[in-house]
Amino acid sequence: MSGFGGGGHGGGGRVKKVMTQPISLIFRFLQNRTRVQIWLYENTKMRIEGQILGFDEYMNLVLDEAEEVDMKNDERKQLGRIMLKGDTITLMQSVEV
């Protein structure tokens, strides 16, 4: 037996990491009704927050209870239900309510 990979059965104590596909994370946000914050491409002064109602293969999102958040002075503008094009999204993260 060779010593490669930490031994035989059991993997030598290594933890196997499973890759999460972006679409799976978005689907989890949708299922759990998680409120998300979205960073916009080429607009670092504004973010969008809302709850994902739906999405497609282009990462276009339908958001409910959407708010425009001005990061300079933390002002919020209610937008309601919106559709956000996937090519405007830089980052998506869950937010605490």
PDB file of N, CA and C in Angstrom:
ATOM      1  N   MET A   1       0.839  -1.187   0.000  1.00  0.00           N
ATOM      2  CA  MET A   1       0.000   0.000   0.000  1.00  0.00           C
ATOM      3  C   MET A   1       0.879   1.244   0.000  1.00  0.00           C
ATOM      4  N   SER A   2       0.459   2.230  -0.722  1.00  0.00           N
ATOM      5  CA  SER A   2       1.208   3.482  -0.757  1.00  0.00           C
ATOM      6  C   SER A   2       0.624   4.462   0.249  1.00  0.00           C
ATOM      7  N   GLY A   3       1.392   5.498   0.547  1.00  0.00           N
ATOM      8  CA  GLY A   3       0.968   6.488   1.527  1.00  0.00           C
ATOM      9  C   GLY A   3       0.237   7.666   0.920  1.00  0.00           C
ATOM     10  N   PHE A   4      -0.135   7.588  -0.337  1.00  0.00           N
ATOM     11  CA  PHE A   4      -0.813   8.712  -0.977  1.00  0.00           C
ATOM     12  C   PHE A   4      -2.231   8.881  -0.449  1.00  0.00           C
ATOM     13  N   GLY A   5      -2.615  10.119  -0.212  1.00  0.00           N
ATOM     14  CA  GLY A   5      -3.996  10.427   0.152  1.00  0.00           C
ATOM     15  C   GLY A   5      -4.375  10.077   1.574  1.00  0.00           C
ATOM     16  N   GLY A   6      -3.385   9.803   2.431  1.00  0.00           N
ATOM     17  CA  GLY A   6      -3.691   9.621   3.847  1.00  0.00           C
ATOM     18  C   GLY A   6      -4.181   8.237   4.210  1.00  0.00           C
ATOM     19  N   GLY A   7      -3.981   7.242   3.368  1.00  0.00           N
ATOM     20  CA  GLY A   7      -4.348   5.887   3.767  1.00  0.00           C
ATOM     21  C   GLY A   7      -5.505   5.333   2.973  1.00  0.00           C
ATOM     22  N   GLY A   8      -5.953   4.167   3.410  1.00  0.00           N
ATOM     23  CA  GLY A   8      -6.983   3.426   2.693  1.00  0.00           C
ATOM     24  C   GLY A   8      -8.377   3.901   2.995  1.00  0.00           C
ATOM     25  N   HIS A   9      -9.197   3.022   3.531  1.00  0.00           N
ATOM     26  CA  HIS A   9     -10.609   3.326   3.784  1.00  0.00           C
ATOM     27  C   HIS A   9     -10.753   4.430   4.819  1.00  0.00           C
ATOM     28  N   GLY A  10     -11.711   5.296   4.649  1.00  0.00           N
ATOM     29  CA  GLY A  10     -11.959   6.363   5.617  1.00  0.00           C
ATOM     30  C   GLY A  10     -11.300   7.672   5.247  1.00  0.00           C
ATOM     31  N   GLY A  11     -10.397   7.685   4.291  1.00  0.00           N
ATOM     32  CA  GLY A  11      -9.821   8.932   3.797  1.00  0.00           C
ATOM     33  C   GLY A  11      -8.806   9.582   4.705  1.00  0.00           C
ATOM     34  N   GLY A  12      -8.336   8.889   5.741  1.00  0.00           N
ATOM     35  CA  GLY A  12      -7.286   9.456   6.577  1.00  0.00           C
ATOM     36  C   GLY A  12      -7.711  10.685   7.347  1.00  0.00           C
ATOM     37  N   GLY A  13      -8.980  10.813   7.675  1.00  0.00           N
ATOM     38  CA  GLY A  13      -9.439  11.939   8.480  1.00  0.00           C
ATOM     39  C   GLY A  13      -9.735  13.195   7.686  1.00  0.00           C
ATOM     40  N   ARG A  14      -9.604  13.133   6.393  1.00  0.00           N
ATOM     41  CA  ARG A  14      -9.894  14.322   5.584  1.00  0.00           C
ATOM     42  C   ARG A  14     -11.396  14.531   5.472  1.00  0.00           C
ATOM     43  N   VAL A  15     -11.797  15.786   5.437  1.00  0.00           N
ATOM     44  CA  VAL A  15     -13.208  16.116   5.257  1.00  0.00           C
ATOM     45  C   VAL A  15     -13.438  16.363   3.776  1.00  0.00           C
ATOM     46  N   LYS A  16     -14.386  15.651   3.208  1.00  0.00           N
ATOM     47  CA  LYS A  16     -14.700  15.832   1.796  1.00  0.00           C
ATOM     48  C   LYS A  16     -15.586  17.057   1.641  1.00  0.00           C
ATOM     49  N   LYS A  17     -15.141  17.998   0.822  1.00  0.00           N
ATOM     50  CA  LYS A  17     -15.914  19.211   0.588  1.00  0.00           C
ATOM     51  C   LYS A  17     -16.753  19.035  -0.666  1.00  0.00           C
ATOM     52  N   VAL A  18     -17.996  19.404  -0.559  1.00  0.00           N
ATOM     53  CA  VAL A  18     -18.912  19.290  -1.689  1.00  0.00           C
ATOM     54  C   VAL A  18     -19.096  20.673  -2.295  1.00  0.00           C
ATOM     55  N   MET A  19     -18.922  20.768  -3.607  1.00  0.00           N
ATOM     56  CA  MET A  19     -19.087  22.050  -4.278  1.00  0.00           C
ATOM     57  C   MET A  19     -20.573  22.394  -4.377  1.00  0.00           C
ATOM     58  N   THR A  20     -20.906  23.616  -4.001  1.00  0.00           N
ATOM     59  CA  THR A  20     -22.284  24.095  -4.106  1.00  0.00           C
ATOM     60  C   THR A  20     -22.409  24.936  -5.363  1.00  0.00           C
ATOM     61  N   GLN A  21     -23.321  24.566  -6.224  1.00  0.00           N
ATOM     62  CA  GLN A  21     -23.564  25.332  -7.443  1.00  0.00           C
ATOM     63  C   GLN A  21     -24.308  26.623  -7.088  1.00  0.00           C
ATOM     64  N   PRO A  22     -24.010  27.734  -7.781  1.00  0.00           N
ATOM     65  CA  PRO A  22     -24.714  28.992  -7.509  1.00  0.00           C
ATOM     66  C   PRO A  22     -26.233  28.853  -7.586  1.00  0.00           C
ATOM     67  N   ILE A  23     -26.708  28.091  -8.552  1.00  0.00           N
ATOM     68  CA  ILE A  23     -28.152  27.920  -8.727  1.00  0.00           C
ATOM     69  C   ILE A  23     -28.767  27.244  -7.505  1.00  0.00           C
ATOM     70  N   SER A  24     -28.003  26.343  -6.855  1.00  0.00           N
ATOM     71  CA  SER A  24     -28.487  25.652  -5.653  1.00  0.00           C
ATOM     72  C   SER A  24     -28.633  26.616  -4.487  1.00  0.00           C
ATOM     73  N   LEU A  25     -27.677  27.540  -4.356  1.00  0.00           N
ATOM     74  CA  LEU A  25     -27.749  28.522  -3.277  1.00  0.00           C
ATOM     75  C   LEU A  25     -28.937  29.464  -3.482  1.00  0.00           C
ATOM     76  N   ILE A  26     -29.141  29.915  -4.705  1.00  0.00           N
ATOM     77  CA  ILE A  26     -30.285  30.787  -5.003  1.00  0.00           C
ATOM     78  C   ILE A  26     -31.588  30.049  -4.718  1.00  0.00           C
ATOM     79  N   PHE A  27     -31.647  28.762  -5.089  1.00  0.00           N
ATOM     80  CA  PHE A  27     -32.848  27.965  -4.840  1.00  0.00           C
ATOM     81  C   PHE A  27     -33.095  27.810  -3.340  1.00  0.00           C
ATOM     82  N   ARG A  28     -32.025  27.653  -2.556  1.00  0.00           N
ATOM     83  CA  ARG A  28     -32.163  27.559  -1.099  1.00  0.00           C
ATOM     84  C   ARG A  28     -32.704  28.875  -0.525  1.00  0.00           C
ATOM     85  N   PHE A  29     -32.191  30.023  -1.028  1.00  0.00           N
ATOM     86  CA  PHE A  29     -32.721  31.325  -0.606  1.00  0.00           C
ATOM     87  C   PHE A  29     -34.217  31.412  -0.923  1.00  0.00           C
ATOM     88  N   LEU A  30     -34.613  30.922  -2.093  1.00  0.00           N
ATOM     89  CA  LEU A  30     -36.016  30.933  -2.514  1.00  0.00           C
ATOM     90  C   LEU A  30     -36.870  30.051  -1.600  1.00  0.00           C
ATOM     91  N   GLN A  31     -36.437  28.825  -1.367  1.00  0.00           N
ATOM     92  CA  GLN A  31     -37.196  27.879  -0.540  1.00  0.00           C
ATOM     93  C   GLN A  31     -37.367  28.362   0.895  1.00  0.00           C
ATOM     94  N   ASN A  32     -36.294  28.913   1.461  1.00  0.00           N
ATOM     95  CA  ASN A  32     -36.312  29.344   2.863  1.00  0.00           C
ATOM     96  C   ASN A  32     -36.866  30.747   3.050  1.00  0.00           C
ATOM     97  N   ARG A  33     -37.274  31.375   1.946  1.00  0.00           N
ATOM     98  CA  ARG A  33     -37.782  32.756   1.978  1.00  0.00           C
ATOM     99  C   ARG A  33     -36.789  33.702   2.662  1.00  0.00           C
ATOM    100  N   THR A  34     -35.508  33.481   2.374  1.00  0.00           N
ATOM    101  CA  THR A  34     -34.432  34.286   2.951  1.00  0.00           C
ATOM    102  C   THR A  34     -34.402  35.662   2.307  1.00  0.00           C
ATOM    103  N   ARG A  35     -34.247  36.697   3.121  1.00  0.00           N
ATOM    104  CA  ARG A  35     -34.067  38.048   2.592  1.00  0.00           C
ATOM    105  C   ARG A  35     -32.619  38.169   2.131  1.00  0.00           C
ATOM    106  N   VAL A  36     -32.430  38.663   0.914  1.00  0.00           N
ATOM    107  CA  VAL A  36     -31.087  38.771   0.350  1.00  0.00           C
ATOM    108  C   VAL A  36     -30.740  40.222   0.047  1.00  0.00           C
ATOM    109  N   GLN A  37     -29.440  40.488   0.070  1.00  0.00           N
ATOM    110  CA  GLN A  37     -28.924  41.787  -0.357  1.00  0.00           C
ATOM    111  C   GLN A  37     -28.115  41.543  -1.622  1.00  0.00           C
ATOM    112  N   ILE A  38     -28.341  42.369  -2.628  1.00  0.00           N
ATOM    113  CA  ILE A  38     -27.687  42.210  -3.918  1.00  0.00           C
ATOM    114  C   ILE A  38     -26.830  43.436  -4.202  1.00  0.00           C
ATOM    115  N   TRP A  39     -25.556  43.174  -4.480  1.00  0.00           N
ATOM    116  CA  TRP A  39     -24.634  44.228  -4.886  1.00  0.00           C
ATOM    117  C   TRP A  39     -24.757  44.377  -6.392  1.00  0.00           C
ATOM    118  N   LEU A  40     -24.855  45.603  -6.849  1.00  0.00           N
ATOM    119  CA  LEU A  40     -25.086  45.873  -8.264  1.00  0.00           C
ATOM    120  C   LEU A  40     -23.780  46.126  -9.011  1.00  0.00           C
ATOM    121  N   TYR A  41     -23.731  45.635 -10.247  1.00  0.00           N
ATOM    122  CA  TYR A  41     -22.564  45.809 -11.109  1.00  0.00           C
ATOM    123  C   TYR A  41     -22.396  47.288 -11.453  1.00  0.00           C
ATOM    124  N   GLU A  42     -21.191  47.803 -11.250  1.00  0.00           N
ATOM    125  CA  GLU A  42     -20.839  49.195 -11.557  1.00  0.00           C
ATOM    126  C   GLU A  42     -21.678  50.224 -10.804  1.00  0.00           C
ATOM    127  N   ASN A  43     -22.234  49.852  -9.652  1.00  0.00           N
ATOM    128  CA  ASN A  43     -22.949  50.815  -8.809  1.00  0.00           C
ATOM    129  C   ASN A  43     -22.715  50.429  -7.350  1.00  0.00           C
ATOM    130  N   THR A  44     -21.572  50.844  -6.815  1.00  0.00           N
ATOM    131  CA  THR A  44     -21.182  50.445  -5.459  1.00  0.00           C
ATOM    132  C   THR A  44     -21.901  51.239  -4.378  1.00  0.00           C
ATOM    133  N   LYS A  45     -22.588  52.318  -4.757  1.00  0.00           N
ATOM    134  CA  LYS A  45     -23.258  53.167  -3.765  1.00  0.00           C
ATOM    135  C   LYS A  45     -24.678  52.711  -3.453  1.00  0.00           C
ATOM    136  N   MET A  46     -25.167  51.708  -4.195  1.00  0.00           N
ATOM    137  CA  MET A  46     -26.543  51.265  -4.005  1.00  0.00           C
ATOM    138  C   MET A  46     -26.615  49.741  -3.991  1.00  0.00           C
ATOM    139  N   ARG A  47     -27.489  49.217  -3.143  1.00  0.00           N
ATOM    140  CA  ARG A  47     -27.746  47.781  -3.092  1.00  0.00           C
ATOM    141  C   ARG A  47     -29.255  47.567  -3.131  1.00  0.00           C
ATOM    142  N   ILE A  48     -29.656  46.374  -3.489  1.00  0.00           N
ATOM    143  CA  ILE A  48     -31.068  46.002  -3.509  1.00  0.00           C
ATOM    144  C   ILE A  48     -31.270  44.876  -2.504  1.00  0.00           C
ATOM    145  N   GLU A  49     -32.304  45.013  -1.674  1.00  0.00           N
ATOM    146  CA  GLU A  49     -32.657  43.949  -0.738  1.00  0.00           C
ATOM    147  C   GLU A  49     -34.070  43.484  -1.046  1.00  0.00           C
ATOM    148  N   GLY A  50     -34.308  42.197  -0.863  1.00  0.00           N
ATOM    149  CA  GLY A  50     -35.640  41.656  -1.078  1.00  0.00           C
ATOM    150  C   GLY A  50     -35.668  40.157  -0.892  1.00  0.00           C
ATOM    151  N   GLN A  51     -36.839  39.593  -1.137  1.00  0.00           N
ATOM    152  CA  GLN A  51     -37.054  38.152  -0.998  1.00  0.00           C
ATOM    153  C   GLN A  51     -37.246  37.572  -2.396  1.00  0.00           C
ATOM    154  N   ILE A  52     -36.494  36.527  -2.725  1.00  0.00           N
ATOM    155  CA  ILE A  52     -36.554  35.931  -4.058  1.00  0.00           C
ATOM    156  C   ILE A  52     -37.856  35.152  -4.238  1.00  0.00           C
ATOM    157  N   LEU A  53     -38.609  35.515  -5.286  1.00  0.00           N
ATOM    158  CA  LEU A  53     -39.832  34.786  -5.643  1.00  0.00           C
ATOM    159  C   LEU A  53     -39.587  33.824  -6.791  1.00  0.00           C
ATOM    160  N   GLY A  54     -38.598  34.140  -7.629  1.00  0.00           N
ATOM    161  CA  GLY A  54     -38.302  33.285  -8.767  1.00  0.00           C
ATOM    162  C   GLY A  54     -37.018  33.718  -9.447  1.00  0.00           C
ATOM    163  N   PHE A  55     -36.469  32.813 -10.280  1.00  0.00           N
ATOM    164  CA  PHE A  55     -35.256  33.108 -11.040  1.00  0.00           C
ATOM    165  C   PHE A  55     -35.204  32.185 -12.248  1.00  0.00           C
ATOM    166  N   ASP A  56     -34.326  32.529 -13.193  1.00  0.00           N
ATOM    167  CA  ASP A  56     -34.165  31.681 -14.372  1.00  0.00           C
ATOM    168  C   ASP A  56     -32.694  31.345 -14.588  1.00  0.00           C
ATOM    169  N   GLU A  57     -32.402  30.681 -15.718  1.00  0.00           N
ATOM    170  CA  GLU A  57     -31.029  30.229 -15.982  1.00  0.00           C
ATOM    171  C   GLU A  57     -30.059  31.377 -16.225  1.00  0.00           C
ATOM    172  N   TYR A  58     -30.562  32.584 -16.467  1.00  0.00           N
ATOM    173  CA  TYR A  58     -29.709  33.761 -16.662  1.00  0.00           C
ATOM    174  C   TYR A  58     -29.493  34.523 -15.356  1.00  0.00           C
ATOM    175  N   MET A  59     -29.987  33.994 -14.266  1.00  0.00           N
ATOM    176  CA  MET A  59     -29.932  34.590 -12.933  1.00  0.00           C
ATOM    177  C   MET A  59     -30.756  35.876 -12.854  1.00  0.00           C
ATOM    178  N   ASN A  60     -31.717  36.049 -13.781  1.00  0.00           N
ATOM    179  CA  ASN A  60     -32.701  37.116 -13.619  1.00  0.00           C
ATOM    180  C   ASN A  60     -33.524  36.747 -12.394  1.00  0.00           C
ATOM    181  N   LEU A  61     -33.805  37.723 -11.537  1.00  0.00           N
ATOM    182  CA  LEU A  61     -34.525  37.462 -10.295  1.00  0.00           C
ATOM    183  C   LEU A  61     -35.825  38.240 -10.235  1.00  0.00           C
ATOM    184  N   VAL A  62     -36.839  37.641  -9.647  1.00  0.00           N
ATOM    185  CA  VAL A  62     -38.037  38.370  -9.246  1.00  0.00           C
ATOM    186  C   VAL A  62     -37.934  38.502  -7.734  1.00  0.00           C
ATOM    187  N   LEU A  63     -37.922  39.749  -7.250  1.00  0.00           N
ATOM    188  CA  LEU A  63     -37.811  40.030  -5.820  1.00  0.00           C
ATOM    189  C   LEU A  63     -39.100  40.636  -5.311  1.00  0.00           C
ATOM    190  N   ASP A  64     -39.523  40.219  -4.133  1.00  0.00           N
ATOM    191  CA  ASP A  64     -40.689  40.789  -3.476  1.00  0.00           C
ATOM    192  C   ASP A  64     -40.215  41.631  -2.300  1.00  0.00           C
ATOM    193  N   GLU A  65     -41.008  42.634  -1.949  1.00  0.00           N
ATOM    194  CA  GLU A  65     -40.677  43.550  -0.857  1.00  0.00           C
ATOM    195  C   GLU A  65     -39.276  44.129  -1.048  1.00  0.00           C
ATOM    196  N   ALA A  66     -38.958  44.458  -2.306  1.00  0.00           N
ATOM    197  CA  ALA A  66     -37.631  44.969  -2.639  1.00  0.00           C
ATOM    198  C   ALA A  66     -37.452  46.395  -2.135  1.00  0.00           C
ATOM    199  N   GLU A  67     -36.228  46.682  -1.716  1.00  0.00           N
ATOM    200  CA  GLU A  67     -35.843  48.017  -1.271  1.00  0.00           C
ATOM    201  C   GLU A  67     -34.527  48.393  -1.928  1.00  0.00           C
ATOM    202  N   GLU A  68     -34.429  49.652  -2.325  1.00  0.00           N
ATOM    203  CA  GLU A  68     -33.183  50.219  -2.811  1.00  0.00           C
ATOM    204  C   GLU A  68     -32.482  50.817  -1.594  1.00  0.00           C
ATOM    205  N   VAL A  69     -31.241  50.410  -1.330  1.00  0.00           N
ATOM    206  CA  VAL A  69     -30.516  50.880  -0.151  1.00  0.00           C
ATOM    207  C   VAL A  69     -29.350  51.744  -0.603  1.00  0.00           C
ATOM    208  N   ASP A  70     -29.375  53.026  -0.202  1.00  0.00           N
ATOM    209  CA  ASP A  70     -28.276  53.947  -0.478  1.00  0.00           C
ATOM    210  C   ASP A  70     -27.215  53.707   0.591  1.00  0.00           C
ATOM    211  N   MET A  71     -26.040  53.218   0.195  1.00  0.00           N
ATOM    212  CA  MET A  71     -25.011  52.832   1.155  1.00  0.00           C
ATOM    213  C   MET A  71     -24.319  54.034   1.796  1.00  0.00           C
ATOM    214  N   LYS A  72     -24.420  55.212   1.170  1.00  0.00           N
ATOM    215  CA  LYS A  72     -23.789  56.409   1.732  1.00  0.00           C
ATOM    216  C   LYS A  72     -24.477  56.861   3.015  1.00  0.00           C
ATOM    217  N   ASN A  73     -25.806  56.946   2.979  1.00  0.00           N
ATOM    218  CA  ASN A  73     -26.540  57.478   4.134  1.00  0.00           C
ATOM    219  C   ASN A  73     -27.584  56.502   4.668  1.00  0.00           C
ATOM    220  N   ASP A  74     -27.557  55.259   4.201  1.00  0.00           N
ATOM    221  CA  ASP A  74     -28.458  54.189   4.642  1.00  0.00           C
ATOM    222  C   ASP A  74     -29.938  54.541   4.455  1.00  0.00           C
ATOM    223  N   GLU A  75     -30.241  55.353   3.447  1.00  0.00           N
ATOM    224  CA  GLU A  75     -31.639  55.642   3.118  1.00  0.00           C
ATOM    225  C   GLU A  75     -32.204  54.482   2.320  1.00  0.00           C
ATOM    226  N   ARG A  76     -33.485  54.192   2.561  1.00  0.00           N
ATOM    227  CA  ARG A  76     -34.147  53.077   1.883  1.00  0.00           C
ATOM    228  C   ARG A  76     -35.360  53.578   1.119  1.00  0.00           C
ATOM    229  N   LYS A  77     -35.515  53.061  -0.094  1.00  0.00           N
ATOM    230  CA  LYS A  77     -36.660  53.407  -0.929  1.00  0.00           C
ATOM    231  C   LYS A  77     -37.400  52.109  -1.250  1.00  0.00           C
ATOM    232  N   GLN A  78     -38.688  52.075  -0.938  1.00  0.00           N
ATOM    233  CA  GLN A  78     -39.508  50.885  -1.191  1.00  0.00           C
ATOM    234  C   GLN A  78     -39.748  50.741  -2.697  1.00  0.00           C
ATOM    235  N   LEU A  79     -39.498  49.551  -3.229  1.00  0.00           N
ATOM    236  CA  LEU A  79     -39.711  49.287  -4.651  1.00  0.00           C
ATOM    237  C   LEU A  79     -40.851  48.307  -4.911  1.00  0.00           C
ATOM    238  N   GLY A  80     -41.193  47.493  -3.906  1.00  0.00           N
ATOM    239  CA  GLY A  80     -42.244  46.492  -4.090  1.00  0.00           C
ATOM    240  C   GLY A  80     -41.716  45.260  -4.803  1.00  0.00           C
ATOM    241  N   ARG A  81     -42.489  44.736  -5.754  1.00  0.00           N
ATOM    242  CA  ARG A  81     -42.086  43.549  -6.515  1.00  0.00           C
ATOM    243  C   ARG A  81     -41.385  43.999  -7.794  1.00  0.00           C
ATOM    244  N   ILE A  82     -40.168  43.509  -7.992  1.00  0.00           N
ATOM    245  CA  ILE A  82     -39.370  43.925  -9.150  1.00  0.00           C
ATOM    246  C   ILE A  82     -38.751  42.712  -9.840  1.00  0.00           C
ATOM    247  N   MET A  83     -38.283  42.935 -11.067  1.00  0.00           N
ATOM    248  CA  MET A  83     -37.481  41.957 -11.790  1.00  0.00           C
ATOM    249  C   MET A  83     -36.105  42.573 -11.977  1.00  0.00           C
ATOM    250  N   LEU A  84     -35.074  41.852 -11.562  1.00  0.00           N
ATOM    251  CA  LEU A  84     -33.699  42.341 -11.641  1.00  0.00           C
ATOM    252  C   LEU A  84     -32.939  41.465 -12.626  1.00  0.00           C
ATOM    253  N   LYS A  85     -32.354  42.084 -13.648  1.00  0.00           N
ATOM    254  CA  LYS A  85     -31.614  41.314 -14.651  1.00  0.00           C
ATOM    255  C   LYS A  85     -30.336  40.732 -14.057  1.00  0.00           C
ATOM    256  N   GLY A  86     -30.048  39.504 -14.425  1.00  0.00           N
ATOM    257  CA  GLY A  86     -28.897  38.793 -13.884  1.00  0.00           C
ATOM    258  C   GLY A  86     -27.564  39.454 -14.170  1.00  0.00           C
ATOM    259  N   ASP A  87     -27.442  40.152 -15.312  1.00  0.00           N
ATOM    260  CA  ASP A  87     -26.153  40.764 -15.645  1.00  0.00           C
ATOM    261  C   ASP A  87     -25.859  42.023 -14.835  1.00  0.00           C
ATOM    262  N   THR A  88     -26.800  42.452 -13.986  1.00  0.00           N
ATOM    263  CA  THR A  88     -26.553  43.600 -13.109  1.00  0.00           C
ATOM    264  C   THR A  88     -26.096  43.166 -11.718  1.00  0.00           C
ATOM    265  N   ILE A  89     -26.045  41.842 -11.469  1.00  0.00           N
ATOM    266  CA  ILE A  89     -25.730  41.317 -10.137  1.00  0.00           C
ATOM    267  C   ILE A  89     -24.246  41.001 -10.021  1.00  0.00           C
ATOM    268  N   THR A  90     -23.618  41.550  -8.971  1.00  0.00           N
ATOM    269  CA  THR A  90     -22.218  41.256  -8.684  1.00  0.00           C
ATOM    270  C   THR A  90     -22.097  40.250  -7.555  1.00  0.00           C
ATOM    271  N   LEU A  91     -22.901  40.413  -6.501  1.00  0.00           N
ATOM    272  CA  LEU A  91     -22.823  39.559  -5.322  1.00  0.00           C
ATOM    273  C   LEU A  91     -24.205  39.448  -4.702  1.00  0.00           C
ATOM    274  N   MET A  92     -24.478  38.289  -4.114  1.00  0.00           N
ATOM    275  CA  MET A  92     -25.751  38.084  -3.422  1.00  0.00           C
ATOM    276  C   MET A  92     -25.453  37.443  -2.073  1.00  0.00           C
ATOM    277  N   GLN A  93     -26.043  37.994  -1.009  1.00  0.00           N
ATOM    278  CA  GLN A  93     -25.842  37.429   0.325  1.00  0.00           C
ATOM    279  C   GLN A  93     -27.126  37.535   1.128  1.00  0.00           C
ATOM    280  N   SER A  94     -27.257  36.645   2.104  1.00  0.00           N
ATOM    281  CA  SER A  94     -28.434  36.713   2.976  1.00  0.00           C
ATOM    282  C   SER A  94     -28.244  37.855   3.967  1.00  0.00           C
ATOM    283  N   VAL A  95     -29.350  38.451   4.389  1.00  0.00           N
ATOM    284  CA  VAL A  95     -29.294  39.532   5.380  1.00  0.00           C
ATOM    285  C   VAL A  95     -30.203  39.192   6.548  1.00  0.00           C
ATOM    286  N   GLU A  96     -29.805  39.647   7.720  1.00  0.00           N
ATOM    287  CA  GLU A  96     -30.624  39.463   8.920  1.00  0.00           C
ATOM    288  C   GLU A  96     -31.748  40.480   8.893  1.00  0.00           C
ATOM    289  N   VAL A  97     -32.923  40.064   9.279  1.00  0.00           N
ATOM    290  CA  VAL A  97     -34.089  40.968   9.279  1.00  0.00           C
ATOM    291  C   VAL A  97     -34.228  41.613  10.637  1.00  0.00           C
TER     292      VAL A  97
END
